[in-house]
């Protein structure tokens, strides 16, 4: 006979995922892992609530800089229980993507700490590691070690250069991965040096997001095969893949000119930003002729006085005209002019302005957490099981050490020993302040 085990999920997590752990007199059971079954009580079967897509999935995230934390936050937003493993003797986390996560402070330089992590991974669905190639193996936590004990484990490795190749062990950051993907060479203004668009492309799009996608694929596949697998998520490859359009649209001649002189890289005057009289900006993306006509009309220009839209040699002159005209009104005035048209002209909003824009407001695209901090709502929106981001503050390092260990079956005596030996640290006191 199979022994089912009930786990106590935190009140917050139960509320968010709309899962309630309960006794075996339940309505349905969800077996995420045969070694552990999470019993659900579906709290609202009649349709006013829903179970989040990743509810019941348990993720162990080893603390990283930015891409892995983002990956963990996506999984958490969509309902997974994410436990971040922090180092001991560290006062403050640099993880700003910690929404909905719990934190355990664990010393992995000690074999007892490694044993604790193994025990957590045996009972989890996903482990996410952001270290340089070989670091996990050195600690005895490589895929062979962990998959041997839990063959259903999804072992996600999020690195810059991947697990093989001559760069595999090299340090790097977004800008290096972007450079190696080929994309950085295409980014920037005409006659200027390549320009990295913040650390969006490699760290987040090609890194964290792509890794989350891989994890979801592996979970889906596991529901059929019953087996875990290793995900080798390289940010160079993730970024390049996100940029597939650049490779596959070369045949269209879209990138035939030098950097910054093409249709979509700020070469075309109808695909650029323009300064308004109050020092703000408007974004213009009027590519198709019918939309371009609306741009010209909105600007109060006469097409007959202008060069043809696609006359590349006339683009500098056309740009000068647009610069001059946009500088005559404020951003609000131009927004009013173009609002409700198909000219593809929008204000360039600051992070502080997005919340109050009527369109975003109507959709609830941004939300405020309990600390008053504004964040984007998780995307995309699923009709039956949308993400529901946690609104509580982010965890302190080690805030959940005790409760996580208890949940994973550690006895009180074992927890006390781990605490007194400095293998784990607990920060409940700070959380109560
Ligand atoms: C552009 C972005 C990065 C932006 C991040 C910034 C926002 C932050 C970067 C620095 C921060 C500032 C800084 O920390 C100083 C202040 C601190 C203060 O608290 C706050 C203010 C600060 C100013 C702070 C502010 C900001 O937070 C920052 C400015 C990126 O591109 S991120 C992408 C980076 N690349 C990757 O992730 C690819 C894969 N990873 C790697 O290649 C390497 O990990 C990496 C990133 C190159 C770092 O290499 P490193 O040598 O440091 O580590 P690893 O070789 O991976 O080894 C890890 C070692 O750690 C040990 N370990 C891990 N967990 C534990 C544990 N629980 N217990 C004990 N030990 C642990 C592990 O055993 C390894 O040990 P060894 O070295 O002995 O093998």
Short mmCIF file of C-alpha atoms and ligand atoms in Angstrom, two decimals:
data_model
loop_
_atom_site.label_atom_id
_atom_site.label_comp_id
_atom_site.label_asym_id
_atom_site.label_seq_id
_atom_site.Cartn_x
_atom_site.Cartn_y
_atom_site.Cartn_z
CA UNK A 1 0.00 0.00 0.00
CA UNK A 2 1.23 3.48 -0.80
CA UNK A 3 1.65 5.81 2.13
CA UNK A 4 0.44 9.29 1.47
CA UNK A 5 1.88 12.16 3.37
CA UNK A 6 0.26 15.49 4.07
CA UNK A 7 2.42 18.58 4.00
CA UNK A 8 1.63 21.80 5.74
CA UNK A 9 1.95 24.62 3.28
CA UNK A 10 2.16 28.14 4.69
CA UNK A 11 -1.12 30.04 5.06
CA UNK A 12 0.07 32.57 2.49
CA UNK A 13 0.98 29.85 -0.03
CA UNK A 14 -2.30 28.02 0.53
CA UNK A 15 -4.23 31.22 0.03
CA UNK A 16 -2.35 32.15 -3.11
CA UNK A 17 -2.42 28.74 -4.75
CA UNK A 18 -5.89 28.03 -3.40
CA UNK A 19 -4.64 24.67 -2.23
CA UNK A 20 -5.46 23.59 1.27
CA UNK A 21 -3.56 20.70 2.76
CA UNK A 22 -5.92 18.55 4.71
CA UNK A 23 -6.55 15.09 6.12
CA UNK A 24 -7.19 12.21 3.71
CA UNK A 25 -10.88 13.07 3.64
CA UNK A 26 -10.21 15.22 0.66
CA UNK A 27 -11.81 15.96 -2.64
CA UNK A 28 -8.89 15.13 -4.86
CA UNK A 29 -5.23 14.22 -4.71
CA UNK A 30 -2.45 15.39 -6.91
CA UNK A 31 0.60 13.19 -7.18
CA UNK A 32 3.42 15.43 -8.25
CA UNK A 33 6.02 12.98 -7.06
CA UNK A 34 5.26 9.37 -6.05
CA UNK A 35 7.57 9.81 -3.10
CA UNK A 36 5.33 12.51 -1.82
CA UNK A 37 1.73 13.25 -2.51
CA UNK A 38 0.22 16.61 -1.94
CA UNK A 39 -3.39 16.31 -1.00
CA UNK A 40 -5.53 19.07 -2.24
CA UNK A 41 -8.79 20.35 -1.14
CA UNK A 42 -10.03 22.45 -3.98
CA UNK A 43 -11.46 25.33 -2.09
CA UNK A 44 -13.64 26.78 -4.71
CA UNK A 45 -14.76 24.29 -7.26
CA UNK A 46 -17.63 26.47 -8.34
CA UNK A 47 -15.52 28.82 -10.39
CA UNK A 48 -14.75 31.93 -8.37
CA UNK A 49 -11.25 30.66 -7.71
CA UNK A 50 -8.76 28.47 -9.48
CA UNK A 51 -5.65 26.47 -8.78
CA UNK A 52 -2.55 28.12 -10.16
CA UNK A 53 -0.86 26.30 -13.01
CA UNK A 54 2.23 25.27 -11.01
CA UNK A 55 0.52 24.65 -7.68
CA UNK A 56 2.02 21.66 -5.91
CA UNK A 57 5.39 21.96 -7.67
CA UNK A 58 8.29 22.28 -5.24
CA UNK A 59 11.40 24.13 -6.30
CA UNK A 60 14.74 24.40 -4.54
CA UNK A 61 16.51 27.50 -5.84
CA UNK A 62 20.16 28.00 -4.98
CA UNK A 63 20.65 31.72 -4.46
CA UNK A 64 22.09 33.52 -7.48
CA UNK A 65 22.51 37.03 -8.82
CA UNK A 66 19.63 37.88 -11.17
CA UNK A 67 18.68 35.32 -13.85
CA UNK A 68 18.00 32.33 -11.55
CA UNK A 69 16.11 34.49 -9.04
CA UNK A 70 13.90 35.71 -11.89
CA UNK A 71 13.33 32.13 -13.01
CA UNK A 72 12.35 31.19 -9.44
CA UNK A 73 10.02 34.17 -9.20
CA UNK A 74 8.19 33.21 -12.38
CA UNK A 75 7.64 29.70 -11.03
CA UNK A 76 6.49 31.13 -7.70
CA UNK A 77 4.13 33.63 -9.34
CA UNK A 78 2.44 30.76 -11.16
CA UNK A 79 1.97 28.77 -7.98
CA UNK A 80 5.12 26.74 -7.34
CA UNK A 81 6.51 26.62 -3.84
CA UNK A 82 10.01 28.02 -4.18
CA UNK A 83 12.56 27.65 -1.41
CA UNK A 84 15.66 29.77 -1.87
CA UNK A 85 18.81 28.30 -0.36
CA UNK A 86 20.92 31.16 0.98
CA UNK A 87 24.39 31.06 2.46
CA UNK A 88 24.88 31.32 6.19
CA UNK A 89 26.67 34.31 7.73
CA UNK A 90 25.21 36.67 5.14
CA UNK A 91 23.22 39.57 6.51
CA UNK A 92 21.42 40.82 3.43
CA UNK A 93 20.21 39.22 0.25
CA UNK A 94 20.79 40.82 -3.15
CA UNK A 95 17.82 38.89 -4.54
CA UNK A 96 15.27 41.47 -5.65
CA UNK A 97 13.25 38.81 -7.45
CA UNK A 98 12.22 36.94 -4.33
CA UNK A 99 8.45 37.40 -4.49
CA UNK A 100 6.59 34.55 -2.84
CA UNK A 101 9.73 32.59 -2.00
CA UNK A 102 10.82 31.13 1.32
CA UNK A 103 14.43 31.25 2.50
CA UNK A 104 16.56 28.70 4.27
CA UNK A 105 20.14 29.60 5.24
CA UNK A 106 22.33 26.55 4.73
CA UNK A 107 26.10 26.06 4.78
CA UNK A 108 26.92 23.95 1.76
CA UNK A 109 30.63 23.97 2.55
CA UNK A 110 29.83 21.48 5.31
CA UNK A 111 28.96 17.85 4.42
CA UNK A 112 26.04 18.01 6.85
CA UNK A 113 24.70 20.98 4.91
CA UNK A 114 25.08 19.03 1.69
CA UNK A 115 23.12 16.17 3.28
CA UNK A 116 20.33 18.59 4.19
CA UNK A 117 20.14 19.88 0.62
CA UNK A 118 20.01 16.32 -0.70
CA UNK A 119 17.11 15.59 1.60
CA UNK A 120 15.27 18.65 0.35
CA UNK A 121 15.92 17.65 -3.27
CA UNK A 122 14.66 14.11 -2.74
CA UNK A 123 11.28 15.55 -1.87
CA UNK A 124 11.23 18.26 -4.53
CA UNK A 125 10.38 18.49 -8.20
CA UNK A 126 12.98 20.99 -9.36
CA UNK A 127 16.41 22.15 -8.28
CA UNK A 128 17.67 25.34 -9.88
CA UNK A 129 21.39 26.11 -9.70
CA UNK A 130 23.13 29.27 -10.95
CA UNK A 131 26.79 28.47 -10.36
CA UNK A 132 29.79 28.14 -12.57
CA UNK A 133 30.19 24.72 -14.20
CA UNK A 134 31.56 22.15 -11.75
CA UNK A 135 30.62 23.97 -8.51
CA UNK A 136 27.69 21.66 -7.73
CA UNK A 137 29.72 18.52 -8.54
CA UNK A 138 32.51 19.74 -6.24
CA UNK A 139 29.99 19.93 -3.39
CA UNK A 140 28.68 16.42 -4.16
CA UNK A 141 25.44 17.88 -5.48
CA UNK A 142 25.85 17.22 -9.19
CA UNK A 143 23.07 15.73 -11.30
CA UNK A 144 24.40 12.19 -10.80
CA UNK A 145 24.26 12.61 -7.03
CA UNK A 146 20.76 14.08 -6.93
CA UNK A 147 19.03 12.18 -9.75
CA UNK A 148 20.26 8.91 -8.27
CA UNK A 149 18.22 9.68 -5.16
CA UNK A 150 15.28 11.26 -6.95
CA UNK A 151 14.99 10.14 -10.60
CA UNK A 152 11.99 12.43 -11.07
CA UNK A 153 14.00 15.52 -10.19
CA UNK A 154 14.31 18.26 -12.81
CA UNK A 155 17.82 19.61 -12.46
CA UNK A 156 18.01 23.07 -14.02
CA UNK A 157 21.46 24.58 -14.59
CA UNK A 158 21.36 28.24 -15.53
CA UNK A 159 24.76 29.50 -16.65
CA UNK A 160 26.23 31.96 -19.08
CA UNK A 161 28.03 29.64 -21.44
CA UNK A 162 26.44 26.25 -20.75
CA UNK A 163 27.93 23.05 -19.41
CA UNK A 164 30.40 22.40 -22.24
CA UNK A 165 32.73 24.32 -24.53
CA UNK A 166 35.89 26.26 -23.77
CA UNK A 167 34.05 29.13 -22.02
CA UNK A 168 31.99 26.86 -19.76
CA UNK A 169 33.97 27.71 -16.64
CA UNK A 170 34.53 31.40 -17.34
CA UNK A 171 32.96 34.16 -15.29
CA UNK A 172 30.71 36.55 -17.15
CA UNK A 173 27.66 38.75 -17.07
CA UNK A 174 24.77 39.64 -19.33
CA UNK A 175 26.81 41.89 -21.61
CA UNK A 176 29.31 39.09 -22.30
CA UNK A 177 26.59 36.55 -23.08
CA UNK A 178 24.80 39.06 -25.30
CA UNK A 179 28.07 39.72 -27.12
CA UNK A 180 28.65 36.01 -27.64
CA UNK A 181 25.11 35.53 -28.97
CA UNK A 182 25.79 37.84 -31.91
CA UNK A 183 22.95 40.16 -30.93
CA UNK A 184 25.02 42.87 -29.26
CA UNK A 185 26.70 43.61 -32.60
CA UNK A 186 23.29 44.69 -33.92
CA UNK A 187 22.28 46.92 -31.04
CA UNK A 188 23.10 50.61 -31.07
CA UNK A 189 22.77 53.83 -33.00
CA UNK A 190 24.35 54.51 -36.35
CA UNK A 191 28.12 55.16 -36.14
CA UNK A 192 28.11 54.44 -32.41
CA UNK A 193 29.52 51.49 -30.49
CA UNK A 194 27.30 48.49 -29.64
CA UNK A 195 24.93 49.29 -26.80
CA UNK A 196 23.51 46.74 -24.34
CA UNK A 197 19.81 47.28 -23.54
CA UNK A 198 20.20 47.04 -19.75
CA UNK A 199 20.65 43.37 -18.79
CA UNK A 200 17.31 42.40 -20.26
CA UNK A 201 18.19 40.14 -23.14
CA UNK A 202 20.63 37.57 -21.76
CA UNK A 203 19.95 37.61 -18.02
CA UNK A 204 16.20 37.75 -18.17
CA UNK A 205 14.75 36.87 -21.59
CA UNK A 206 17.39 34.36 -22.69
CA UNK A 207 18.28 33.31 -19.13
CA UNK A 208 15.64 33.32 -16.41
CA UNK A 209 12.61 33.16 -18.64
CA UNK A 210 14.04 30.56 -21.00
CA UNK A 211 15.08 28.42 -18.05
CA UNK A 212 11.56 28.65 -16.58
CA UNK A 213 10.24 27.57 -19.97
CA UNK A 214 12.62 24.58 -19.92
CA UNK A 215 11.46 23.63 -16.44
CA UNK A 216 7.81 23.76 -17.43
CA UNK A 217 8.58 21.63 -20.52
CA UNK A 218 10.42 19.10 -18.37
CA UNK A 219 7.54 18.98 -15.89
CA UNK A 220 5.13 18.39 -18.75
CA UNK A 221 7.30 15.65 -20.19
CA UNK A 222 7.71 14.08 -16.76
CA UNK A 223 3.96 13.78 -16.40
CA UNK A 224 4.18 11.28 -19.30
CA UNK A 225 7.57 9.60 -18.80
CA UNK A 226 7.74 9.75 -15.02
CA UNK A 227 11.38 10.82 -15.32
CA UNK A 228 13.32 13.91 -14.42
CA UNK A 229 16.10 15.35 -16.56
CA UNK A 230 18.91 17.89 -16.65
CA UNK A 231 18.36 21.31 -18.21
CA UNK A 232 21.48 22.98 -19.61
CA UNK A 233 20.28 26.59 -19.94
CA UNK A 234 23.01 28.75 -21.46
CA UNK A 235 22.28 32.46 -21.57
CA UNK A 236 24.27 32.84 -24.79
CA UNK A 237 22.03 30.28 -26.47
CA UNK A 238 18.88 31.52 -24.77
CA UNK A 239 19.55 35.07 -25.94
CA UNK A 240 20.40 33.90 -29.45
CA UNK A 241 17.20 31.84 -29.56
CA UNK A 242 15.14 34.83 -28.45
CA UNK A 243 16.81 36.61 -31.36
CA UNK A 244 15.95 33.94 -33.94
CA UNK A 245 14.10 36.59 -35.92
CA UNK A 246 17.39 38.39 -36.58
CA UNK A 247 18.90 35.34 -38.21
CA UNK A 248 15.86 34.18 -40.05
CA UNK A 249 14.84 37.60 -41.34
CA UNK A 250 18.20 38.35 -42.93
CA UNK A 251 16.86 36.92 -46.18
CA UNK A 252 14.30 39.74 -46.20
CA UNK A 253 17.11 42.28 -46.34
CA UNK A 254 16.06 43.73 -43.00
CA UNK A 255 19.63 43.97 -41.73
CA UNK A 256 21.55 44.79 -44.90
CA UNK A 257 22.73 48.21 -43.68
CA UNK A 258 25.23 48.97 -40.91
CA UNK A 259 24.06 48.97 -37.28
CA UNK A 260 21.49 51.68 -36.58
CA UNK A 261 20.64 52.25 -40.24
CA UNK A 262 18.01 49.59 -40.78
CA UNK A 263 14.24 49.52 -40.55
CA UNK A 264 13.94 48.32 -36.95
CA UNK A 265 17.17 49.45 -35.30
CA UNK A 266 16.39 53.20 -35.27
CA UNK A 267 17.57 53.68 -38.85
CA UNK A 268 14.05 54.43 -40.10
CA UNK A 269 12.58 57.74 -38.88
CA UNK A 270 9.16 56.13 -38.51
CA UNK A 271 10.57 53.60 -36.03
CA UNK A 272 12.28 55.73 -33.41
CA UNK A 273 11.73 57.96 -30.37
CA UNK A 274 11.27 61.74 -30.42
CA UNK A 275 11.75 64.39 -27.77
CA UNK A 276 8.74 66.50 -26.90
CA UNK A 277 8.64 70.15 -25.77
CA UNK A 278 8.57 69.12 -22.07
CA UNK A 279 11.69 66.97 -22.36
CA UNK A 280 9.78 63.69 -22.51
CA UNK A 281 9.62 61.27 -25.43
CA UNK A 282 7.18 59.66 -27.85
CA UNK A 283 7.76 56.23 -29.42
CA UNK A 284 6.92 55.88 -33.10
CA UNK A 285 6.44 52.50 -34.79
CA UNK A 286 4.49 53.40 -37.93
CA UNK A 287 5.86 50.80 -40.32
CA UNK A 288 2.96 49.83 -42.56
CA UNK A 289 1.98 52.52 -45.15
CA UNK A 290 -1.59 52.87 -43.81
CA UNK A 291 -0.28 53.46 -40.28
CA UNK A 292 2.46 55.76 -41.57
CA UNK A 293 -0.20 57.90 -43.23
CA UNK A 294 -1.89 58.34 -39.86
CA UNK A 295 1.43 59.40 -38.33
CA UNK A 296 1.90 62.05 -41.02
CA UNK A 297 -1.67 63.27 -40.52
CA UNK A 298 -1.26 63.41 -36.73
CA UNK A 299 1.93 65.42 -37.08
CA UNK A 300 0.04 67.90 -39.28
CA UNK A 301 2.31 67.21 -42.26
CA UNK A 302 1.38 66.85 -45.89
CA UNK A 303 2.59 63.67 -47.59
CA UNK A 304 3.07 65.61 -50.82
CA UNK A 305 5.82 67.71 -49.16
CA UNK A 306 7.71 64.66 -47.89
CA UNK A 307 9.98 62.07 -49.51
CA UNK A 308 8.61 58.55 -49.98
CA UNK A 309 8.43 56.57 -46.73
CA UNK A 310 10.80 53.82 -47.89
CA UNK A 311 13.35 56.07 -49.63
CA UNK A 312 16.28 55.15 -47.41
CA UNK A 313 18.53 57.92 -48.70
CA UNK A 314 15.89 60.47 -47.61
CA UNK A 315 15.53 59.09 -44.10
CA UNK A 316 17.93 61.62 -42.51
CA UNK A 317 15.91 64.51 -43.94
CA UNK A 318 12.60 62.95 -42.87
CA UNK A 319 13.96 62.39 -39.38
CA UNK A 320 14.89 66.07 -39.09
CA UNK A 321 11.30 67.00 -39.97
CA UNK A 322 9.90 64.63 -37.33
CA UNK A 323 12.35 65.95 -34.71
CA UNK A 324 11.28 69.51 -35.42
CA UNK A 325 7.54 68.76 -35.29
CA UNK A 326 7.60 66.56 -32.19
CA UNK A 327 9.45 69.32 -30.33
CA UNK A 328 6.45 71.64 -30.70
CA UNK A 329 4.11 69.90 -28.23
CA UNK A 330 4.30 68.24 -24.85
CA UNK A 331 4.11 64.49 -24.41
CA UNK A 332 0.57 64.81 -23.04
CA UNK A 333 -0.48 66.86 -26.05
CA UNK A 334 0.96 64.36 -28.52
CA UNK A 335 -0.64 61.52 -26.61
CA UNK A 336 -3.97 63.22 -27.02
CA UNK A 337 -3.35 63.71 -30.74
CA UNK A 338 -2.51 60.06 -31.35
CA UNK A 339 -4.79 58.43 -28.81
CA UNK A 340 -7.40 56.32 -30.56
CA UNK A 341 -5.56 56.35 -33.92
CA UNK A 342 -3.60 53.59 -35.65
CA UNK A 343 -0.52 55.78 -36.06
CA UNK A 344 1.41 53.50 -33.68
CA UNK A 345 2.57 56.43 -31.55
CA UNK A 346 2.69 56.12 -27.77
CA UNK A 347 4.23 58.03 -24.89
CA UNK A 348 7.51 56.70 -23.50
CA UNK A 349 6.38 56.15 -19.92
CA UNK A 350 8.67 56.02 -16.92
CA UNK A 351 8.41 53.18 -14.38
CA UNK A 352 6.60 55.63 -12.11
CA UNK A 353 4.07 56.56 -14.78
CA UNK A 354 2.94 53.14 -15.98
CA UNK A 355 0.66 52.39 -13.03
CA UNK A 356 -1.59 55.38 -13.67
CA UNK A 357 -1.85 55.10 -17.45
CA UNK A 358 -5.55 54.45 -18.17
CA UNK A 359 -4.88 51.40 -20.36
CA UNK A 360 -2.62 49.72 -17.81
CA UNK A 361 -4.96 50.72 -15.04
CA UNK A 362 -7.94 49.17 -16.80
CA UNK A 363 -6.12 45.86 -17.21
CA UNK A 364 -4.44 45.86 -13.82
CA UNK A 365 -1.09 45.37 -15.57
CA UNK A 366 0.86 46.62 -12.56
CA UNK A 367 0.17 46.12 -8.88
CA UNK A 368 1.34 47.41 -5.51
CA UNK A 369 2.53 44.98 -2.86
CA UNK A 370 2.04 45.35 0.88
CA UNK A 371 5.13 47.60 1.01
CA UNK A 372 3.71 49.91 -1.64
CA UNK A 373 6.24 48.73 -4.23
CA UNK A 374 4.95 48.69 -7.80
CA UNK A 375 5.65 45.63 -9.98
CA UNK A 376 4.43 44.25 -13.28
CA UNK A 377 1.70 41.65 -12.99
CA UNK A 378 2.92 38.18 -14.03
CA UNK A 379 2.37 37.58 -17.72
CA UNK A 380 0.75 36.02 -19.62
CA UNK A 381 -2.73 35.95 -18.12
CA UNK A 382 -4.24 32.46 -18.07
CA UNK A 383 -8.03 32.45 -18.22
CA UNK A 384 -8.74 29.66 -15.72
CA UNK A 385 -5.60 29.47 -13.65
CA UNK A 386 -3.91 32.88 -13.69
CA UNK A 387 -0.83 33.66 -11.66
CA UNK A 388 -1.45 35.37 -8.38
CA UNK A 389 1.68 37.14 -7.18
CA UNK A 390 2.39 37.17 -3.49
CA UNK A 391 1.87 40.66 -2.05
CA UNK A 392 3.82 40.17 1.17
CA UNK A 393 7.36 41.45 1.60
CA UNK A 394 10.31 39.39 0.38
CA UNK A 395 11.81 36.88 2.80
CA UNK A 396 14.77 37.62 5.03
CA UNK A 397 17.70 35.25 4.70
CA UNK A 398 16.91 32.17 6.80
CA UNK A 399 13.44 33.36 7.73
CA UNK A 400 11.90 29.97 6.94
CA UNK A 401 14.76 27.67 7.90
CA UNK A 402 12.88 26.05 10.76
CA UNK A 403 9.52 25.71 9.01
CA UNK A 404 11.08 24.36 5.80
CA UNK A 405 13.08 21.75 7.68
CA UNK A 406 9.97 20.70 9.60
CA UNK A 407 7.97 20.49 6.40
CA UNK A 408 10.62 18.27 4.85
CA UNK A 409 10.43 15.86 7.78
CA UNK A 410 13.32 16.93 10.04
CA UNK A 411 12.74 16.19 13.74
CA UNK A 412 13.02 19.01 16.28
CA UNK A 413 16.22 17.47 17.72
CA UNK A 414 17.83 17.33 14.27
CA UNK A 415 16.92 20.95 13.61
CA UNK A 416 18.40 22.04 16.94
CA UNK A 417 21.63 20.17 16.12
CA UNK A 418 21.88 21.77 12.69
CA UNK A 419 21.32 25.19 14.24
CA UNK A 420 23.83 24.76 17.05
CA UNK A 421 26.40 23.35 14.60
CA UNK A 422 26.03 26.41 12.33
CA UNK A 423 24.94 24.21 9.43
CA UNK A 424 21.75 26.19 9.14
CA UNK A 425 20.77 29.62 10.40
CA UNK A 426 17.41 30.90 11.40
CA UNK A 427 16.19 34.47 11.13
CA UNK A 428 12.70 34.33 12.57
CA UNK A 429 13.48 37.09 15.07
CA UNK A 430 14.27 39.58 12.31
CA UNK A 431 11.05 38.62 10.56
CA UNK A 432 9.06 39.44 13.71
CA UNK A 433 10.51 42.94 14.04
C1 LIG B 1 24.55 41.94 -14.80
C2 LIG B 1 24.00 40.86 -13.91
C3 LIG B 1 24.46 40.96 -12.52
C4 LIG B 1 23.76 42.05 -11.79
C5 LIG B 1 23.75 41.76 -10.34
C6 LIG B 1 23.90 43.02 -9.52
C7 LIG B 1 22.51 43.58 -9.31
C8 LIG B 1 24.67 42.69 -8.23
C9 LIG B 1 26.07 42.12 -8.55
C10 LIG B 1 26.96 42.52 -7.38
C11 LIG B 1 25.99 43.14 -6.38
C12 LIG B 1 26.58 44.09 -5.35
C13 LIG B 1 27.67 43.40 -4.53
O1 LIG B 1 27.22 42.12 -4.02
C14 LIG B 1 28.15 44.30 -3.37
C15 LIG B 1 27.02 44.88 -2.52
C16 LIG B 1 26.42 43.82 -1.61
C17 LIG B 1 25.33 44.44 -0.71
O2 LIG B 1 24.77 43.38 0.09
C18 LIG B 1 24.23 45.03 -1.62
C19 LIG B 1 24.82 46.11 -2.51
C20 LIG B 1 25.97 45.59 -3.40
C21 LIG B 1 26.60 46.82 -4.05
C22 LIG B 1 25.42 44.62 -4.46
C23 LIG B 1 24.34 45.29 -5.34
C24 LIG B 1 23.81 44.36 -6.44
O3 LIG B 1 23.11 43.28 -5.91
C25 LIG B 1 24.97 43.84 -7.28
C26 LIG B 1 25.54 45.04 -8.03
C27 LIG B 1 24.33 39.49 -14.45
O4 LIG B 1 24.75 39.34 -15.55
S1 LIG B 1 23.98 38.14 -13.47
C28 LIG B 1 24.52 36.74 -14.41
C29 LIG B 1 25.81 36.27 -13.90
N1 LIG B 1 26.21 35.01 -14.50
C30 LIG B 1 25.67 33.85 -14.13
O5 LIG B 1 24.82 33.75 -13.30
C31 LIG B 1 26.21 32.65 -14.89
C32 LIG B 1 26.47 31.44 -14.01
N2 LIG B 1 27.25 31.80 -12.87
C33 LIG B 1 28.53 32.11 -12.90
O6 LIG B 1 29.21 32.13 -13.95
C34 LIG B 1 29.18 32.48 -11.58
O7 LIG B 1 28.34 32.05 -10.55
C35 LIG B 1 29.47 33.98 -11.43
C36 LIG B 1 28.19 34.81 -11.61
C37 LIG B 1 30.50 34.42 -12.45
C38 LIG B 1 29.99 34.24 -10.03
O8 LIG B 1 31.16 33.50 -9.85
P1 LIG B 1 31.71 33.16 -8.40
O9 LIG B 1 33.15 32.85 -8.53
O10 LIG B 1 31.35 34.26 -7.46
O11 LIG B 1 30.81 31.92 -7.95
P2 LIG B 1 30.79 30.41 -8.50
O12 LIG B 1 32.04 30.05 -9.21
O13 LIG B 1 29.52 30.21 -9.27
O14 LIG B 1 30.74 29.57 -7.17
C39 LIG B 1 29.81 29.77 -6.16
C40 LIG B 1 30.54 29.54 -4.85
O15 LIG B 1 29.64 29.74 -3.80
C41 LIG B 1 29.61 28.61 -2.96
N3 LIG B 1 28.27 28.49 -2.40
C42 LIG B 1 27.11 28.61 -3.03
N4 LIG B 1 26.10 28.47 -2.19
C43 LIG B 1 26.63 28.24 -0.97
C44 LIG B 1 26.08 28.00 0.32
N5 LIG B 1 24.78 27.99 0.54
N6 LIG B 1 26.94 27.81 1.35
C45 LIG B 1 28.29 27.85 1.16
N7 LIG B 1 28.85 28.08 -0.05
C46 LIG B 1 28.03 28.27 -1.09
C47 LIG B 1 29.98 27.47 -3.87
O16 LIG B 1 30.42 26.36 -3.15
C48 LIG B 1 31.05 28.11 -4.71
O17 LIG B 1 32.22 28.11 -3.91
P3 LIG B 1 33.68 27.97 -4.56
O18 LIG B 1 33.98 29.30 -5.18
O19 LIG B 1 34.57 27.66 -3.40
O20 LIG B 1 33.61 26.88 -5.58
#
